[in-house]
XYZ file of N, CA and C in Angstrom:
609
model
N 121.070 127.392 222.895
C 121.424 125.871 222.948
C 122.987 126.277 223.474
N 123.461 125.449 224.259
C 124.814 125.346 224.880
C 125.579 124.264 223.697
N 126.557 124.609 223.548
C 127.726 123.209 222.756
C 128.551 123.477 223.605
N 129.318 122.214 223.966
C 130.645 122.021 224.122
C 131.291 121.604 223.190
N 132.773 121.952 223.244
C 133.588 121.676 222.211
C 135.299 121.465 222.413
N 135.462 120.645 222.119
C 136.908 119.706 222.516
C 137.508 119.268 221.368
N 138.754 119.984 220.873
C 139.631 120.145 220.084
C 140.329 121.085 219.778
N 141.401 121.288 218.546
C 142.337 122.371 218.694
C 141.730 123.532 217.838
N 142.648 124.536 218.381
C 141.999 125.886 218.071
C 141.567 126.082 216.766
N 142.344 125.515 216.046
C 142.261 125.712 214.504
C 140.609 125.232 213.916
N 140.437 123.939 214.261
C 138.842 123.460 213.953
C 137.859 123.983 214.998
N 138.348 124.394 216.262
C 137.529 125.050 217.134
C 137.064 126.280 216.456
N 137.760 127.335 216.157
C 137.487 128.505 215.369
C 136.491 128.271 213.914
N 137.080 127.404 213.277
C 136.114 127.056 211.997
C 134.591 126.757 212.651
N 134.890 126.011 213.370
C 133.340 125.498 213.913
C 132.057 126.096 214.164
N 133.042 127.067 215.095
C 132.227 128.228 215.850
C 131.574 129.308 215.189
N 132.313 129.383 213.563
C 131.735 130.855 212.905
C 130.590 130.255 212.027
N 130.124 129.003 212.454
C 128.836 128.553 211.722
C 127.395 129.522 212.313
N 127.498 129.846 213.774
C 126.174 130.299 214.173
C 126.593 131.029 215.368
N 127.088 132.153 215.740
C 127.406 132.778 216.718
C 126.218 132.784 217.697
N 124.956 132.573 217.042
C 123.991 132.793 218.740
C 124.149 131.820 219.535
N 124.861 130.504 219.102
C 124.970 129.195 219.960
C 125.966 129.846 221.171
N 125.628 129.379 222.223
C 126.496 129.149 223.491
C 127.583 128.241 223.465
N 128.499 128.689 222.815
C 129.906 127.815 222.452
C 130.610 127.857 223.926
N 130.811 126.341 224.709
C 131.748 126.228 225.589
C 132.716 125.198 225.345
N 133.818 126.403 225.607
C 135.432 125.285 224.964
C 135.606 124.338 226.449
N 136.247 123.103 226.194
C 136.646 122.544 227.211
C 137.901 121.799 226.834
N 138.903 121.848 227.427
C 140.223 121.419 227.448
C 140.372 119.931 227.578
N 139.797 119.381 228.382
C 139.614 117.959 228.845
C 138.302 117.530 228.735
N 138.088 116.032 228.160
C 136.688 115.534 228.396
C 136.301 115.497 229.710
N 137.004 115.040 230.513
C 136.395 115.202 232.246
C 136.117 116.117 232.800
N 136.169 117.336 232.404
C 135.504 118.620 232.646
C 133.987 118.379 232.127
N 133.558 117.629 231.217
C 132.328 117.572 231.084
C 131.375 117.146 232.357
N 131.983 116.478 233.241
C 131.438 115.922 234.369
C 130.680 117.092 235.038
N 131.345 118.868 235.329
C 130.565 119.701 235.518
C 129.996 120.376 234.423
N 129.827 119.687 233.391
C 128.526 120.879 232.102
C 127.420 119.951 231.926
N 126.959 119.272 233.167
C 125.490 118.638 232.471
C 124.532 118.859 232.088
N 124.622 120.580 232.083
C 123.604 121.424 231.113
C 123.687 121.750 229.480
N 124.513 120.828 229.162
C 124.755 121.129 227.753
C 124.160 120.222 226.754
N 123.762 120.985 225.720
C 122.463 120.191 224.841
C 123.643 119.169 223.836
N 124.607 119.310 223.418
C 125.512 118.560 222.738
C 126.926 118.471 222.625
N 127.880 117.591 222.202
C 129.211 117.844 222.323
C 130.109 117.647 220.998
N 130.657 118.227 220.984
C 131.478 118.178 219.449
C 133.025 117.652 219.657
N 133.584 116.650 219.317
C 134.907 115.716 219.813
C 135.656 116.207 218.410
N 136.596 117.240 218.247
C 137.084 117.857 216.832
C 138.555 116.753 216.936
N 139.143 116.176 218.209
C 140.140 115.587 218.373
C 140.014 114.366 217.948
N 140.795 113.751 216.166
C 140.514 112.588 216.176
C 140.818 111.464 217.266
N 142.331 111.639 217.661
C 142.620 110.593 218.376
C 141.860 110.801 220.347
N 141.093 111.206 220.292
C 140.382 111.009 221.475
C 139.507 109.601 221.675
N 139.876 109.110 223.075
C 139.011 107.828 223.267
C 137.407 107.875 223.602
N 136.635 107.857 222.684
C 135.058 108.121 223.064
C 134.259 107.337 224.035
N 135.157 106.101 224.684
C 134.758 105.475 225.665
C 134.733 106.084 227.114
N 135.435 107.478 226.680
C 135.324 108.337 228.083
C 134.288 109.463 228.163
N 133.837 109.189 226.670
C 132.569 110.247 227.212
C 131.277 109.637 227.402
N 130.270 110.437 228.321
C 129.263 109.648 229.185
C 128.357 111.231 229.162
N 127.440 111.108 228.088
C 126.691 112.286 227.946
C 125.419 111.727 227.810
N 124.962 110.231 228.552
C 123.434 109.861 228.131
C 123.037 109.979 226.897
N 122.482 110.717 226.684
C 121.456 110.434 225.149
C 121.421 111.959 224.501
N 122.473 112.553 224.997
C 122.808 113.695 224.235
C 123.547 113.753 223.131
N 123.624 114.224 221.806
C 124.077 114.383 220.872
C 125.694 114.420 221.081
N 126.599 113.276 220.495
C 127.820 113.781 220.409
C 128.499 113.501 219.046
N 128.902 114.651 218.330
C 129.626 114.570 217.042
C 130.903 114.567 216.872
N 131.402 113.324 216.457
C 132.749 112.936 216.667
C 133.390 113.312 214.928
N 134.573 113.872 215.013
C 135.276 114.025 213.739
C 136.318 112.725 213.645
N 135.447 111.879 212.948
C 135.972 110.697 212.800
C 135.905 110.228 211.008
N 136.865 110.668 210.300
C 136.893 110.182 209.020
C 136.974 108.758 208.551
N 137.961 108.201 209.122
C 138.905 107.146 208.583
C 137.911 105.806 209.888
N 137.636 105.864 210.852
C 137.192 104.707 211.281
C 135.672 104.601 211.492
N 134.864 103.826 211.390
C 133.530 103.844 211.430
C 132.980 103.748 213.094
N 131.614 104.123 212.817
C 131.076 103.555 214.393
C 131.358 102.329 215.225
N 131.184 101.342 213.862
C 131.104 100.013 214.368
C 132.643 99.643 214.712
N 133.590 100.222 214.189
C 134.751 99.758 214.247
C 134.844 100.362 215.867
N 134.396 101.804 216.173
C 134.523 102.133 217.591
C 133.804 101.228 218.636
N 132.742 100.919 218.415
C 132.046 100.190 219.293
C 131.067 101.363 219.639
N 130.620 102.499 219.487
C 130.215 103.886 219.639
C 128.594 103.424 220.230
N 128.241 104.501 220.991
C 127.186 104.392 221.310
C 126.040 104.991 220.362
N 124.971 104.658 220.795
C 123.916 105.248 219.710
C 123.765 106.755 219.709
N 124.298 107.581 220.687
C 124.493 108.940 220.297
C 125.469 109.875 219.733
N 126.507 108.959 219.495
C 127.930 109.277 218.810
C 127.348 109.231 217.190
N 127.827 110.535 216.670
C 127.512 110.865 215.316
C 128.832 111.177 214.780
N 128.986 110.439 213.447
C 130.444 110.897 212.896
C 130.204 112.030 212.028
N 131.066 112.777 211.907
C 131.561 113.915 211.230
C 132.772 114.090 210.079
N 132.874 114.610 209.262
C 134.246 114.879 208.508
C 134.519 116.437 209.449
N 135.328 116.681 210.029
C 135.781 117.499 210.621
C 137.186 118.032 210.066
N 137.866 117.302 209.149
C 139.227 117.743 208.353
C 138.739 119.614 208.046
N 140.170 119.782 208.126
C 140.317 121.491 208.038
C 139.737 121.811 207.133
N 138.766 122.634 207.001
C 138.089 123.270 205.399
C 137.085 122.450 205.274
N 136.210 121.684 206.135
C 134.781 120.886 205.753
C 134.060 121.388 206.836
N 134.543 121.948 207.932
C 133.786 122.240 209.202
C 132.705 123.403 209.116
N 133.520 124.315 208.172
C 133.022 125.717 207.648
C 131.780 125.638 206.586
N 131.533 124.060 205.910
C 130.928 124.225 204.879
C 129.371 124.247 205.132
N 128.357 124.501 204.408
C 127.064 124.732 204.894
C 126.384 123.414 205.034
N 126.839 122.199 204.327
C 126.540 120.999 203.952
C 127.493 119.844 204.769
N 126.952 119.035 205.372
C 127.889 118.322 206.103
C 127.234 116.667 205.854
N 128.259 115.838 205.817
C 127.742 114.712 205.675
C 127.950 113.784 207.032
N 126.783 113.207 207.681
C 126.839 112.548 208.988
C 126.857 111.344 209.213
N 127.234 110.405 210.042
C 126.587 109.046 209.663
C 126.519 108.758 211.291
N 125.399 107.843 211.410
C 124.949 107.541 212.775
C 123.348 107.599 212.772
N 122.847 107.515 214.044
C 121.516 107.734 214.451
C 121.102 109.288 214.338
N 120.527 109.935 213.557
C 119.928 111.311 213.975
C 118.554 111.412 214.563
N 118.462 111.520 215.731
C 117.278 111.684 216.439
C 117.000 112.998 216.125
N 115.719 113.605 216.953
C 115.380 114.932 217.015
C 116.133 115.713 217.543
N 116.943 115.624 218.335
C 117.862 116.330 219.387
C 119.056 116.689 218.614
N 119.447 115.809 217.880
C 120.797 115.896 216.557
C 120.271 116.761 215.423
N 119.359 116.390 215.093
C 118.773 117.416 213.837
C 118.625 118.979 214.244
N 118.319 119.031 215.493
C 118.245 120.362 216.232
C 119.587 121.073 216.192
N 120.468 120.159 217.191
C 121.592 120.732 217.083
C 122.404 121.345 215.534
N 122.316 120.541 214.537
C 122.274 121.046 213.103
C 121.780 121.846 212.844
N 120.456 122.204 213.026
C 120.081 123.089 212.493
C 120.452 124.479 213.220
N 120.129 124.576 214.509
C 121.044 125.791 215.138
C 122.513 125.778 214.644
N 123.137 125.061 214.105
C 124.595 125.291 213.601
C 124.376 125.534 212.058
N 123.291 126.134 211.631
C 122.771 126.202 210.369
C 123.606 125.547 209.307
N 123.299 124.202 209.662
C 124.086 123.122 208.627
C 122.949 121.976 208.248
N 123.266 122.582 206.793
C 122.064 121.218 206.086
C 123.201 119.773 206.088
N 122.439 118.878 205.859
C 123.050 117.386 206.357
C 122.604 116.702 204.854
N 123.510 115.219 204.877
C 122.801 114.008 204.231
C 123.849 113.011 205.121
N 123.116 112.187 205.098
C 123.442 110.990 205.802
C 123.954 109.697 204.831
N 124.908 109.373 205.652
C 125.712 108.643 204.595
C 126.095 107.116 205.468
N 126.107 105.868 204.615
C 126.810 104.987 205.233
C 127.779 105.327 206.153
N 127.859 103.867 207.309
C 128.908 104.292 208.190
C 130.326 103.449 207.588
N 130.952 103.928 206.903
C 131.900 103.758 206.038
C 133.029 104.587 206.143
N 134.747 104.017 205.969
C 135.496 104.870 206.155
C 135.194 105.826 205.068
N 135.805 107.258 205.289
C 135.944 108.463 204.082
C 134.568 109.364 203.784
N 133.377 108.730 204.469
C 132.180 109.203 203.495
C 132.165 109.324 202.375
N 131.951 110.368 201.508
C 131.837 110.895 200.056
C 133.064 111.559 200.016
N 133.211 112.714 200.400
C 133.293 114.108 199.634
C 134.957 113.749 200.020
N 135.634 113.113 201.390
C 137.148 112.867 201.771
C 137.265 111.632 200.885
N 136.759 110.931 200.602
C 137.159 109.570 199.444
C 137.863 110.269 198.302
N 136.721 111.156 197.998
C 136.757 111.758 196.567
C 138.195 112.438 196.651
N 138.241 113.142 197.838
C 139.061 114.103 197.715
C 140.641 113.485 197.845
N 140.875 112.488 198.712
C 141.955 111.193 198.819
C 142.337 111.271 197.608
N 141.421 110.571 196.918
C 141.930 109.826 195.704
C 142.443 110.876 194.904
N 141.935 112.087 194.967
C 142.520 113.121 193.851
C 143.858 113.244 194.252
N 144.175 113.778 195.465
C 145.442 114.089 196.308
C 146.524 113.268 195.562
N 145.535 111.948 195.887
C 146.580 110.283 195.877
C 147.262 110.687 194.172
N 146.027 110.875 193.216
C 146.556 110.508 191.801
C 147.478 111.626 191.677
N 147.268 113.039 192.208
C 148.392 114.268 192.274
C 149.790 113.721 192.601
N 149.789 112.708 193.507
C 151.154 112.440 194.005
C 151.508 111.438 192.801
N 150.733 110.672 192.157
C 151.006 109.807 191.747
C 151.680 110.498 189.977
N 151.166 111.658 189.757
C 151.460 112.855 188.667
C 153.139 113.133 189.017
N 153.030 113.386 189.931
C 154.071 114.435 190.554
C 155.261 113.131 190.174
N 155.584 111.940 191.109
C 156.076 111.009 190.422
C 156.464 110.358 189.500
N 155.674 110.579 188.259
C 155.884 110.151 187.023
C 156.560 111.102 186.342
N 156.840 112.497 186.732
C 157.419 113.615 186.139
C 156.592 114.484 185.182
N 155.099 114.021 185.636
C 154.293 114.683 184.525
C 154.250 116.669 184.794
N 154.523 116.441 185.760
C 154.732 118.304 186.365
C 154.883 118.245 187.956
N 155.030 119.473 188.168
C 155.436 119.656 189.625
C 154.615 120.001 190.610
N 154.382 120.338 191.393
C 153.001 120.355 192.734
C 152.621 121.495 192.495
N 153.446 122.877 192.631
C 152.895 123.848 192.003
C 151.780 123.873 191.046
N 152.189 123.659 189.543
C 151.856 123.711 188.771
C 150.324 122.431 188.668
N 150.283 121.605 188.983
C 149.303 120.660 189.866
C 148.398 121.128 190.460
N 149.041 122.103 191.343
C 147.814 122.642 192.275
C 146.854 124.086 191.196
N 147.793 124.384 190.780
C 147.267 125.574 189.690
C 146.242 125.160 188.853
N 146.759 124.248 187.913
C 145.702 123.634 187.019
C 144.346 122.587 187.532
N 144.320 122.227 188.788
C 143.383 121.837 189.207
C 142.488 122.936 189.728
N 142.953 123.929 190.441
C 142.326 125.405 190.772
C 141.331 125.775 189.336
N 142.308 126.274 188.532
C 141.975 126.758 187.246
C 140.640 125.675 186.236
N 141.089 124.459 186.165
C 140.121 123.684 185.778
C 139.110 123.286 186.220
N 138.923 123.201 187.409
C 138.235 122.432 188.334
C 137.234 123.813 189.080
N 138.085 124.942 189.213
C 137.566 125.691 190.075
C 137.459 125.761 191.725
N 138.451 124.340 192.398
C 138.469 124.129 193.632
C 139.152 125.251 194.278
N 138.806 125.581 195.633
C 139.474 126.579 195.802
C 140.756 125.962 196.472
N 141.284 124.875 196.396
C 142.960 124.117 196.832
C 143.202 123.604 195.761
N 144.148 123.455 195.610
C 145.179 122.534 194.610
C 145.017 121.048 195.857
N 145.358 120.080 194.993
C 145.456 118.970 195.719
C 146.738 118.358 196.665
N 147.961 119.220 196.373
C 148.985 119.427 197.536
C 148.843 120.360 198.413
N 147.971 121.336 198.402
C 147.410 122.419 199.045
C 146.621 121.649 200.364
N 145.794 120.934 199.650
C 144.712 120.364 200.528
C 145.247 119.212 201.329
N 146.489 118.491 200.911
C 146.722 117.539 201.739
C 147.657 118.464 202.684
N 148.222 119.651 202.654
C 148.988 120.321 203.805
C 148.177 120.934 204.594
N 146.582 121.267 204.060
C 145.434 121.686 204.810
C 145.209 121.064 205.686
N 145.054 119.841 205.189
C 144.106 118.705 205.716
C 145.443 117.768 206.966
N 146.716 117.592 206.269
C 147.273 116.775 206.752
C 147.530 115.598 206.078
N 148.803 115.289 205.590
C 149.014 114.775 204.657
C 148.858 113.075 205.258
N 149.432 112.765 206.769
C 148.791 111.820 207.169
C 147.605 111.170 207.313
N 146.927 112.487 207.228
C 145.357 111.951 207.388
C 144.643 111.162 206.236
N 145.273 111.910 205.230
C 144.866 111.149 203.735
C 145.314 109.892 203.599
N 146.905 109.485 203.901
C 147.178 108.758 203.762
C 146.892 107.316 204.517
N 146.309 107.845 205.738
C 145.463 106.971 206.805
C 144.068 106.214 206.195
N 143.472 107.339 205.849
C 142.123 107.214 204.994
C 142.240 106.298 203.627
N 143.453 106.285 202.879
C 143.520 105.757 201.737
C 144.296 104.104 202.195
N 144.972 104.019 202.976
C 145.331 102.698 203.587
C 144.092 101.728 203.814
N 143.323 102.460 204.660
C 141.733 101.751 205.041
C 141.052 101.690 203.819
N 140.782 102.552 203.086
C 140.123 102.084 202.109
C 140.918 100.988 200.789
N 142.249 101.156 200.853
C 142.984 100.367 199.936
C 142.972 98.690 200.571
N 142.419 98.781 201.734
C 142.467 97.142 202.086
C 141.154 96.343 201.405
N 140.176 97.150 200.832
C 139.086 96.745 200.256
C 139.155 96.882 198.788
N 139.837 98.024 198.390
C 140.008 98.099 197.258
C 140.987 98.908 196.572
N 142.088 98.422 195.712
C 143.403 98.454 195.505
C 143.558 99.663 194.815
N 142.498 100.067 193.743
C 142.554 101.421 193.503
C 142.603 102.475 194.546
N 142.932 102.409 195.807
C 143.025 103.349 196.771
C 144.162 103.377 197.247
N 145.232 102.530 196.622
C 146.864 102.410 197.142
C 147.106 103.441 196.984
N 147.898 104.200 198.133
C 148.773 105.148 198.305
C 150.037 105.433 197.644
N 150.118 106.151 196.816
C 151.558 106.355 196.091
C 152.676 106.250 196.651
N 153.570 105.794 196.398
C 154.808 105.712 197.429
C 155.658 106.498 197.712
N 155.734 107.494 197.156
C 156.202 109.163 197.625
C 155.486 109.808 198.457
N 154.110 109.475 198.971
C 153.371 109.449 199.960
C 153.533 108.892 201.113
N 153.873 107.850 200.869
C 154.218 106.784 202.088
C 155.552 107.199 202.447
N 156.368 107.501 201.649
C 157.965 107.988 201.987
C 158.036 109.340 202.863
N 156.762 110.598 202.217
C 156.707 111.610 202.984
C 156.135 111.385 204.429
N 155.552 110.438 204.575
C 154.906 109.941 206.122
C 156.001 109.455 206.589
N 156.858 108.615 206.399
C 157.759 108.150 206.937
C 158.926 108.934 207.580
N 158.804 110.154 207.131
C 160.306 110.981 207.461
C 160.111 111.569 208.519
């Protein structure tokens, strides 16, 4: 199976670890796909890409799009959302949103991924939960309950998480967490970002 990938080095390297038997094809620009008609699928790991530039007929296109929905993107039927945040591509179970036809399922199987389908909503499930935990950590720090290092250690020891909330924020990118919280808080004020997070983003 030939799969093209567009995205940053770190995310590309994390993705291709899932199955070394796949013929991974790195593309530096979407226009390169005009010469790659023989690919079986495309992964777009750059969240800033305009998916309207992608024309691959019915071949599955998996996009790293945590905050915006397929509806908001006016995505074609062959577009499938995944959580491509750093640290999530290497997981054995993916959350996906979109129409999974036989071709898309085969790609996931070739990538050795189990999957669960989720509604086309911002944040999927795990990213929502993680964003809320990170936000609460910022509130905890702002209330001077503890410092960042101690909060990270407490979460790792208490929950067996691989990273503490501030470590997760740095790994994923605090601006991405903030963007998701802003989208979620438009519907539910419980997701309102901590003021200190907002200040950090604006620096």
